[in-house]
Coordinates of C-alpha atoms and ligand atoms in Angstrom, one line a residue:
M1468 CA -17.9 15.8 -46.5
K1469 CA -19.3 16.3 -43.0
M1470 CA -21.7 13.4 -43.7
L1471 CA -18.9 11.3 -44.8
K1472 CA -16.8 12.0 -41.7
R1473 CA -19.8 11.3 -39.5
S1474 CA -20.6 8.0 -41.0
A1475 CA -16.9 7.0 -40.8
A1476 CA -17.0 7.8 -37.1
A1477 CA -20.2 5.9 -36.6
L1478 CA -18.6 2.9 -38.5
A1479 CA -15.6 3.1 -36.2
L1480 CA -17.8 3.2 -33.1
C1481 CA -20.0 0.3 -34.3
C1482 CA -17.0 -1.8 -35.2
A1483 CA -15.0 -1.1 -32.0
A1484 CA -18.1 -2.1 -30.1
S1485 CA -18.8 -5.2 -32.0
M1486 CA -15.1 -6.2 -31.9
A1487 CA -15.3 -5.8 -28.1
Q1488 CA -18.3 -8.0 -28.1
A1489 CA -16.6 -10.5 -30.3
K1490 CA -13.6 -10.4 -28.1
G1491 CA -15.6 -11.0 -25.0
T1492 CA -16.5 -9.2 -21.8
V1493 CA -15.1 -9.3 -18.2
E1494 CA -17.4 -8.2 -15.4
V1495 CA -15.3 -7.1 -12.5
L1496 CA -16.6 -6.8 -8.9
H1497 CA -14.6 -4.4 -6.7
W1498 CA -15.0 -1.7 -4.1
W1499 CA -12.5 0.8 -5.5
T1500 CA -14.6 3.9 -5.5
S1501 CA -12.6 6.6 -3.7
G1502 CA -10.6 9.1 -5.8
G1503 CA -7.3 7.2 -5.7
E1504 CA -8.9 3.8 -6.0
A1505 CA -11.0 4.8 -9.0
R1506 CA -7.9 6.1 -10.8
A1507 CA -6.2 2.8 -10.2
V1508 CA -9.0 0.6 -11.4
G1509 CA -9.3 2.9 -14.4
V1510 CA -5.7 1.8 -15.4
L1511 CA -6.8 -1.8 -15.4
K1512 CA -10.0 -1.1 -17.4
N1513 CA -8.1 1.0 -20.0
M1514 CA -5.4 -1.6 -20.5
L1515 CA -7.9 -4.3 -21.0
E1516 CA -10.0 -2.2 -23.4
Q1517 CA -6.8 -1.4 -25.4
E1518 CA -6.6 -5.1 -26.1
G1519 CA -10.1 -4.9 -27.6
Y1520 CA -12.0 -6.6 -24.7
H1521 CA -15.0 -5.1 -23.0
W1522 CA -15.0 -4.2 -19.3
K1523 CA -18.2 -4.3 -17.3
D1524 CA -17.8 -2.4 -14.1
F1525 CA -19.4 -3.9 -10.9
A1526 CA -18.4 -1.5 -8.2
V1527 CA -19.9 -1.7 -4.7
A1528 CA -18.7 1.1 -2.5
G1529 CA -17.5 0.7 1.1
G1530 CA -13.9 0.5 2.5
G1531 CA -12.7 -3.0 3.1
G1532 CA -15.4 -4.5 0.8
S1533 CA -17.9 -6.1 3.2
A1534 CA -20.8 -4.7 1.2
A1535 CA -19.1 -5.9 -2.0
M1536 CA -18.8 -9.4 -0.5
T1537 CA -22.5 -9.5 0.5
V1538 CA -23.5 -8.7 -3.1
L1539 CA -21.0 -11.2 -4.5
K1540 CA -22.5 -14.0 -2.4
T1541 CA -26.0 -13.2 -3.7
R1542 CA -24.8 -13.2 -7.3
A1543 CA -22.9 -16.5 -6.8
V1544 CA -25.8 -18.2 -5.1
S1545 CA -28.1 -17.3 -7.9
G1546 CA -25.7 -18.9 -10.4
N1547 CA -24.6 -15.7 -12.0
P1548 CA -21.2 -14.6 -10.5
P1549 CA -19.1 -12.0 -12.2
A1550 CA -16.0 -13.1 -14.2
A1551 CA -13.6 -11.6 -11.7
A1552 CA -14.0 -10.4 -8.1
Q1553 CA -11.7 -8.8 -5.6
I1554 CA -11.4 -11.6 -3.1
K1555 CA -8.5 -11.7 -0.6
G1556 CA -6.5 -14.0 1.6
P1557 CA -8.1 -17.1 3.1
S1558 CA -11.4 -16.3 1.4
I1559 CA -9.8 -17.3 -1.9
Q1560 CA -9.5 -20.8 -0.5
E1561 CA -13.1 -20.8 0.7
W1562 CA -14.5 -19.8 -2.7
A1563 CA -12.3 -22.3 -4.5
K1564 CA -13.4 -25.1 -2.1
L1565 CA -17.0 -24.4 -3.0
G1566 CA -16.1 -25.0 -6.6
F1567 CA -16.7 -21.5 -8.0
L1568 CA -13.2 -20.6 -9.2
T1569 CA -11.5 -21.4 -12.4
N1570 CA -8.0 -22.8 -12.9
L1571 CA -5.6 -20.2 -14.1
D1572 CA -2.5 -22.5 -14.5
P1573 CA -2.3 -22.1 -18.3
V1574 CA -2.1 -18.3 -18.0
A1575 CA 0.3 -18.6 -15.0
K1576 CA 2.6 -20.9 -17.0
K1577 CA 2.6 -18.8 -20.1
E1578 CA 3.2 -15.6 -18.1
H1579 CA 5.9 -17.1 -15.7
W1580 CA 4.0 -16.3 -12.5
N1581 CA 6.1 -18.9 -10.6
Q1582 CA 9.2 -17.0 -11.4
E1583 CA 7.8 -13.5 -10.8
L1584 CA 5.8 -13.9 -7.6
P1585 CA 7.3 -14.4 -4.1
P1586 CA 6.5 -18.0 -2.8
L1587 CA 4.2 -16.5 0.0
V1588 CA 2.1 -14.8 -2.6
Q1589 CA 1.9 -17.8 -4.8
K1590 CA 0.5 -19.8 -1.9
I1591 CA -2.3 -17.3 -1.3
M1592 CA -3.3 -17.3 -4.9
Q1593 CA -3.4 -21.1 -5.3
Y1594 CA -5.9 -23.7 -4.2
K1595 CA -4.5 -27.2 -3.9
G1596 CA -1.5 -26.1 -5.9
H1597 CA -3.4 -24.4 -8.8
Y1598 CA -3.7 -20.7 -9.4
V1599 CA -7.3 -19.5 -9.0
A1600 CA -6.6 -15.8 -8.4
V1601 CA -4.1 -13.1 -9.5
P1602 CA -2.6 -10.5 -7.3
A1603 CA -2.4 -6.8 -8.1
N1604 CA -0.2 -5.3 -5.4
V1605 CA 1.2 -5.2 -1.9
H1606 CA -0.3 -2.8 0.5
R1607 CA 1.2 -2.0 3.9
V1608 CA -1.5 -1.4 6.5
N1609 CA 0.5 -0.1 9.5
W1610 CA 1.2 3.5 8.3
L1611 CA 0.9 6.9 9.9
W1612 CA 0.0 9.8 7.5
V1613 CA 1.1 13.2 8.7
N1614 CA 0.4 16.8 7.7
P1615 CA 3.7 18.5 8.7
E1616 CA 2.2 22.0 8.4
V1617 CA -0.3 21.2 11.2
F1618 CA 2.5 19.9 13.4
K1619 CA 4.5 23.0 12.8
K1620 CA 1.5 25.2 13.7
A1621 CA 1.0 23.2 16.9
D1622 CA 4.7 23.1 17.7
A1623 CA 4.4 19.4 18.0
Q1624 CA 6.9 16.5 17.2
I1625 CA 6.0 13.8 14.7
P1626 CA 5.5 10.6 16.9
H1627 CA 7.2 7.2 16.6
T1628 CA 5.8 5.7 19.8
W1629 CA 2.4 5.9 21.6
P1630 CA 3.7 8.2 24.4
E1631 CA 5.0 10.5 21.7
F1632 CA 1.7 10.3 19.9
F1633 CA -0.3 11.3 23.0
A1634 CA 2.1 14.2 23.8
A1635 CA 1.8 15.5 20.2
A1636 CA -2.0 15.0 20.2
K1637 CA -2.3 17.2 23.3
K1638 CA -0.5 20.1 21.6
I1639 CA -2.4 19.6 18.4
K1640 CA -5.7 19.8 20.2
A1641 CA -4.6 22.8 22.1
A1642 CA -3.8 24.5 18.8
G1643 CA -7.3 23.9 17.6
F1644 CA -6.7 20.9 15.2
I1645 CA -8.0 17.4 15.3
P1646 CA -5.1 15.1 16.2
L1647 CA -6.3 11.9 14.4
A1648 CA -8.7 11.8 11.4
H1649 CA -10.8 8.7 11.8
G1650 CA -13.4 7.0 9.6
G1651 CA -15.6 5.6 12.3
N1652 CA -17.2 2.4 11.0
P1653 CA -16.5 -1.2 12.1
W1654 CA -13.9 -1.8 9.4
G1655 CA -12.1 1.6 10.2
D1656 CA -12.1 0.8 13.9
T1657 CA -10.6 -2.6 13.3
T1658 CA -7.9 -1.2 11.0
L1659 CA -6.9 1.2 13.7
F1660 CA -6.9 -1.5 16.3
E1661 CA -4.7 -3.7 14.2
A1662 CA -1.9 -1.1 14.2
V1663 CA -2.2 -0.7 18.0
A1664 CA -2.3 -4.5 18.6
L1665 CA 0.8 -5.0 16.4
S1666 CA 2.7 -2.4 18.3
Q1667 CA 1.9 -4.1 21.7
L1668 CA 2.1 -7.7 20.7
G1669 CA 5.0 -7.6 18.2
P1670 CA 5.0 -9.9 15.1
D1671 CA 5.3 -13.2 17.0
D1672 CA 2.4 -12.7 19.5
Y1673 CA 0.4 -10.9 16.8
R1674 CA 0.6 -14.1 14.7
K1675 CA -0.2 -16.3 17.7
A1676 CA -3.3 -14.2 18.4
F1677 CA -4.7 -13.4 15.0
V1678 CA -3.4 -16.3 12.8
D1679 CA -3.2 -19.2 15.3
L1680 CA -6.1 -17.8 17.4
D1681 CA -4.2 -18.7 20.6
Q1682 CA -6.6 -18.0 23.5
N1683 CA -3.9 -17.1 26.0
V1684 CA -2.5 -14.4 23.8
L1685 CA -5.9 -13.2 22.8
E1686 CA -6.8 -12.4 26.4
G1687 CA -3.2 -11.9 27.7
P1688 CA -1.7 -8.8 29.2
K1689 CA -0.3 -7.4 25.9
M1690 CA -3.8 -7.5 24.4
V1691 CA -5.2 -5.7 27.5
E1692 CA -2.5 -3.0 27.0
A1693 CA -3.5 -2.7 23.3
F1694 CA -7.2 -2.1 24.3
T1695 CA -6.0 0.4 26.9
I1696 CA -4.1 2.5 24.3
F1697 CA -6.9 2.0 21.8
K1698 CA -9.4 3.5 24.3
K1699 CA -7.1 6.5 24.9
I1700 CA -6.9 7.2 21.2
H1701 CA -10.6 7.7 21.2
D1702 CA -10.0 11.1 23.0
D1703 CA -8.0 12.3 20.0
I1704 CA -10.5 11.8 17.2
D1705 CA -13.4 14.2 16.5
S1706 CA -17.1 13.6 17.5
N1707 CA -18.1 13.6 13.8
S1708 CA -16.1 10.5 13.0
P1709 CA -18.9 7.9 13.3
G1710 CA -20.1 6.9 9.8
R1711 CA -17.2 8.6 8.1
Q1712 CA -15.4 6.8 5.2
W1713 CA -11.6 6.4 5.4
N1714 CA -11.0 8.6 2.4
M1715 CA -13.0 11.5 3.9
A1716 CA -10.6 11.1 6.9
T1717 CA -7.6 11.2 4.6
H1718 CA -8.9 14.5 3.1
M1719 CA -9.0 16.0 6.6
V1720 CA -5.3 15.4 6.7
I1721 CA -4.8 16.7 3.2
N1722 CA -6.7 19.9 3.9
G1723 CA -5.1 20.6 7.3
K1724 CA -8.1 20.0 9.5
A1725 CA -6.4 17.0 11.1
A1726 CA -2.8 16.2 11.8
M1727 CA -2.6 12.5 11.3
Q1728 CA -4.4 9.3 10.0
I1729 CA -3.5 5.7 10.7
M1730 CA -4.5 3.8 7.6
G1731 CA -3.1 1.4 4.9
D1732 CA -1.3 3.0 2.0
W1733 CA -4.4 3.2 -0.2
A1734 CA -4.6 6.5 1.7
K1735 CA -1.6 7.5 -0.3
G1736 CA -3.7 7.1 -3.4
E1737 CA -5.8 10.0 -2.1
F1738 CA -2.8 12.2 -1.5
T1739 CA -1.5 11.4 -5.0
A1740 CA -4.9 12.1 -6.6
A1741 CA -4.9 15.5 -4.9
G1742 CA -1.5 16.2 -6.4
K1743 CA 0.3 16.0 -3.0
V1744 CA 4.0 15.0 -2.8
P1745 CA 5.5 13.0 0.1
G1746 CA 8.3 14.8 2.0
K1747 CA 6.8 18.1 1.0
D1748 CA 3.0 18.2 1.5
Y1749 CA 2.8 15.1 3.7
E1750 CA 4.9 12.4 5.5
C1751 CA 4.5 8.7 5.8
L1752 CA 6.0 6.7 8.6
P1753 CA 5.2 3.4 10.3
A1754 CA 2.3 3.6 12.8
P1755 CA 3.6 4.2 16.3
G1756 CA 5.6 1.3 17.7
T1757 CA 5.6 -0.7 14.5
Q1758 CA 8.9 0.3 13.0
G1759 CA 10.3 -2.7 11.0
D1760 CA 6.9 -4.5 11.1
F1761 CA 4.9 -4.9 7.9
S1762 CA 1.2 -5.7 8.1
L1763 CA 0.5 -7.2 4.7
N1764 CA -2.5 -6.7 2.5
I1765 CA -2.6 -8.1 -1.0
D1766 CA -5.4 -7.1 -3.5
S1767 CA -6.3 -9.9 -5.8
L1768 CA -8.9 -10.8 -8.4
A1769 CA -10.3 -14.3 -8.1
M1770 CA -11.6 -15.7 -11.4
F1771 CA -14.9 -17.4 -11.6
Q1772 CA -15.9 -20.3 -13.9
L1773 CA -17.5 -19.1 -17.1
K1774 CA -19.2 -20.8 -20.1
D1775 CA -18.8 -18.3 -22.9
K1776 CA -15.6 -19.0 -24.8
A1777 CA -15.0 -15.3 -25.8
D1778 CA -15.5 -14.2 -22.2
I1779 CA -13.1 -16.8 -21.0
K1780 CA -10.5 -15.4 -23.4
A1781 CA -11.2 -11.9 -22.0
Q1782 CA -10.8 -13.2 -18.4
D1783 CA -7.5 -14.8 -19.3
A1784 CA -6.3 -11.5 -20.9
L1785 CA -7.2 -9.7 -17.7
A1786 CA -5.3 -12.1 -15.6
A1787 CA -2.3 -12.0 -17.9
L1788 CA -2.0 -8.2 -18.0
M1789 CA -2.1 -7.8 -14.2
L1790 CA 1.4 -9.0 -13.7
Q1791 CA 2.9 -7.1 -16.6
P1792 CA 5.5 -4.5 -15.6
K1793 CA 3.6 -1.6 -17.1
F1794 CA 0.4 -2.4 -15.3
Q1795 CA 2.3 -3.0 -12.0
R1796 CA 3.9 0.4 -12.3
V1797 CA 1.0 2.6 -13.4
F1798 CA -1.7 0.9 -11.2
N1799 CA 0.4 0.8 -8.0
M1800 CA 1.5 4.4 -8.4
A1801 CA -2.2 5.4 -8.4
K1802 CA -3.3 2.9 -5.8
G1803 CA -0.6 3.8 -3.2
S1804 CA 0.7 0.2 -3.0
I1805 CA 3.9 -1.4 -4.4
P1806 CA 4.3 -4.0 -7.1
V1807 CA 3.7 -7.6 -6.1
R1808 CA 6.6 -8.5 -8.3
T1809 CA 9.8 -7.8 -6.3
D1810 CA 12.0 -7.8 -9.5
L1811 CA 10.7 -4.5 -10.9
S1812 CA 12.6 -1.2 -10.6
M1813 CA 11.2 1.2 -8.0
K1814 CA 12.9 4.3 -9.5
S1815 CA 9.8 6.0 -10.8
F1816 CA 7.9 5.4 -7.5
D1817 CA 7.7 8.0 -4.7
A1818 CA 9.6 8.0 -1.4
C1819 CA 6.7 6.2 0.5
A1820 CA 6.5 3.4 -2.0
Q1821 CA 10.3 3.0 -2.0
A1822 CA 10.2 2.8 1.8
S1823 CA 7.4 0.3 1.7
M1824 CA 9.3 -2.0 -0.7
K1825 CA 12.4 -1.8 1.5
A1826 CA 10.4 -2.6 4.6
F1827 CA 8.6 -5.4 2.8
K1828 CA 11.9 -7.1 1.8
A1829 CA 13.4 -6.6 5.2
A1830 CA 10.4 -7.7 7.2
S1831 CA 10.1 -10.9 5.0
K1832 CA 13.7 -11.7 6.0
D1833 CA 13.4 -10.9 9.7
G1834 CA 10.1 -12.7 10.3
R1835 CA 8.3 -9.3 10.8
L1836 CA 5.9 -9.7 8.0
V1837 CA 2.4 -10.4 9.3
P1838 CA -0.9 -10.9 7.5
S1839 CA -3.4 -8.0 8.1
F1840 CA -6.4 -9.4 9.9
S1841 CA -8.4 -6.2 9.5
Q1842 CA -8.0 -6.5 5.7
S1843 CA -9.1 -10.2 5.6
M1844 CA -5.7 -11.6 5.1
A1845 CA -5.5 -13.8 8.3
D1846 CA -8.8 -15.4 9.1
S1847 CA -12.1 -16.7 7.9
D1848 CA -14.9 -14.2 7.5
A1849 CA -16.6 -15.7 10.6
V1850 CA -13.5 -15.1 12.8
L1851 CA -13.0 -11.6 11.4
G1852 CA -16.6 -10.8 12.0
Q1853 CA -16.3 -11.7 15.7
I1854 CA -13.1 -9.7 16.1
T1855 CA -14.7 -6.7 14.4
D1856 CA -17.7 -6.8 16.7
V1857 CA -15.7 -6.8 19.9
V1858 CA -13.3 -4.1 18.7
T1859 CA -15.9 -1.7 17.4
N1860 CA -18.2 -2.2 20.4
F1861 CA -15.3 -1.5 22.7
F1862 CA -14.2 1.6 20.8
N1863 CA -17.6 3.1 20.9
D1864 CA -18.5 2.4 24.5
P1865 CA -16.9 5.0 26.8
G1866 CA -17.4 2.8 29.8
A1867 CA -15.8 -0.3 28.3
D1868 CA -13.1 -2.1 30.2
P1869 CA -9.9 -3.2 28.4
K1870 CA -9.5 -6.4 30.5
K1871 CA -13.1 -7.5 29.8
A1872 CA -12.6 -6.7 26.1
A1873 CA -9.6 -8.9 25.8
H1874 CA -11.5 -11.7 27.4
Q1875 CA -14.5 -11.1 25.1
L1876 CA -12.2 -11.2 22.2
A1877 CA -10.9 -14.7 23.1
V1878 CA -14.4 -16.0 23.7
A1879 CA -15.8 -14.5 20.5
V1880 CA -12.9 -15.9 18.4
K1881 CA -13.5 -19.3 20.0
S1882 CA -17.2 -19.2 19.2
A1883 CA -16.5 -18.5 15.6
Q1884 CA -14.5 -21.7 15.4
L1885 CA -17.2 -23.9 16.7
Ligands
LIG1259 C1 -8.8 -2.8 1.4 C2 -8.3 -3.0 0.1 C3 -7.6 -1.8 -0.5 C4 -8.4 -0.6 -0.3 C5 -9.1 -0.5 1.1 C6 -10.2 0.6 1.2 O1 -9.3 -3.9 2.0 O2 -7.4 -4.1 0.1 O3 -7.3 -2.0 -1.8 O4 -9.3 -0.5 -1.3 O5 -9.7 -1.7 1.4 O6 -11.2 0.4 0.4

């Protein structure tokens, strides 16, 4: 009897495996390796496997994905790219222009993407009017994450402006806590700088500086002010921050070592994975001075050209499932983001996600929706690389001068366009 059971199990295993092979494989490159991110990518993997396809994981750790992009380039140049890769914003156009990406129009038509996606999102996912990538979500970058218990212990007020932030930080430090948890690496520094820049420039000048690359705004007085505040914030992070990943910083807020973190809402994925509830264990609010603004980051998978017919089917299946309501709900609840489809009910989402959707819709109407430069949504890799260098060098040099930094920023951005 036992033997019989065993061989039946072996048969099931063998056939599930060969069915998956027969139904094709999708290799997916991503950098979703933190607790919340891994839960979210697990949703995608499980849903694809439930349809009988095979998922080949190609994860390259590192917040923001610069390590992942380096690996992707090597694979693509050697003629062996994965089926799908997390590529975002203007880079989608660059990869399509080089002829690597496949046309997803048939899937898009069958699945009604044009009816489901906001026009702005459609544009980002298309090259010359054809879909080459599929979006997963909408992340807001300009968030402040707060541990209210630490504020209580320090008798400090949760801040909405930079002066309030510095006043709170003083009390928090005096009470023996770290005011701001920070993951000190070039991407983390740039993500923090973006929130400060948005607060000082406002959406119009932010766009002029980081989308139009306007020299006058890049080195203008508002940018100098942004660098001045950015420098001051350095006093409110701890000396162990260099080299720290963003999710480790989030855990400092979760476990009450630090009072705050400024980070996109993938940080919420960490709170959720730790079983924490907004409004009770933590608070989410716009980064100081950015109320009403929405710094937009969309995760998307660009699809590469493949030869194997079964693998192409698997790739199409992956693309199709990403905009289905169930995936959008379960994935985004784990990821900390909101659905990229604005027609879905937000009832089962938490208070932060509901606030994010509200802010997204309002900011889209008011012209306060801006592409996040720190998350590769505004510029070419070359321009972002230059911005990142200036920002991170400034932040890590105690003697650096804000006025000089703004000038360097303008020069560096110009040099990247030559
Ligand atoms: C962003 C990405 C997010 C999140 C974050 C940290 O660039 O869009 O999904 O993963 O990096 O890794």
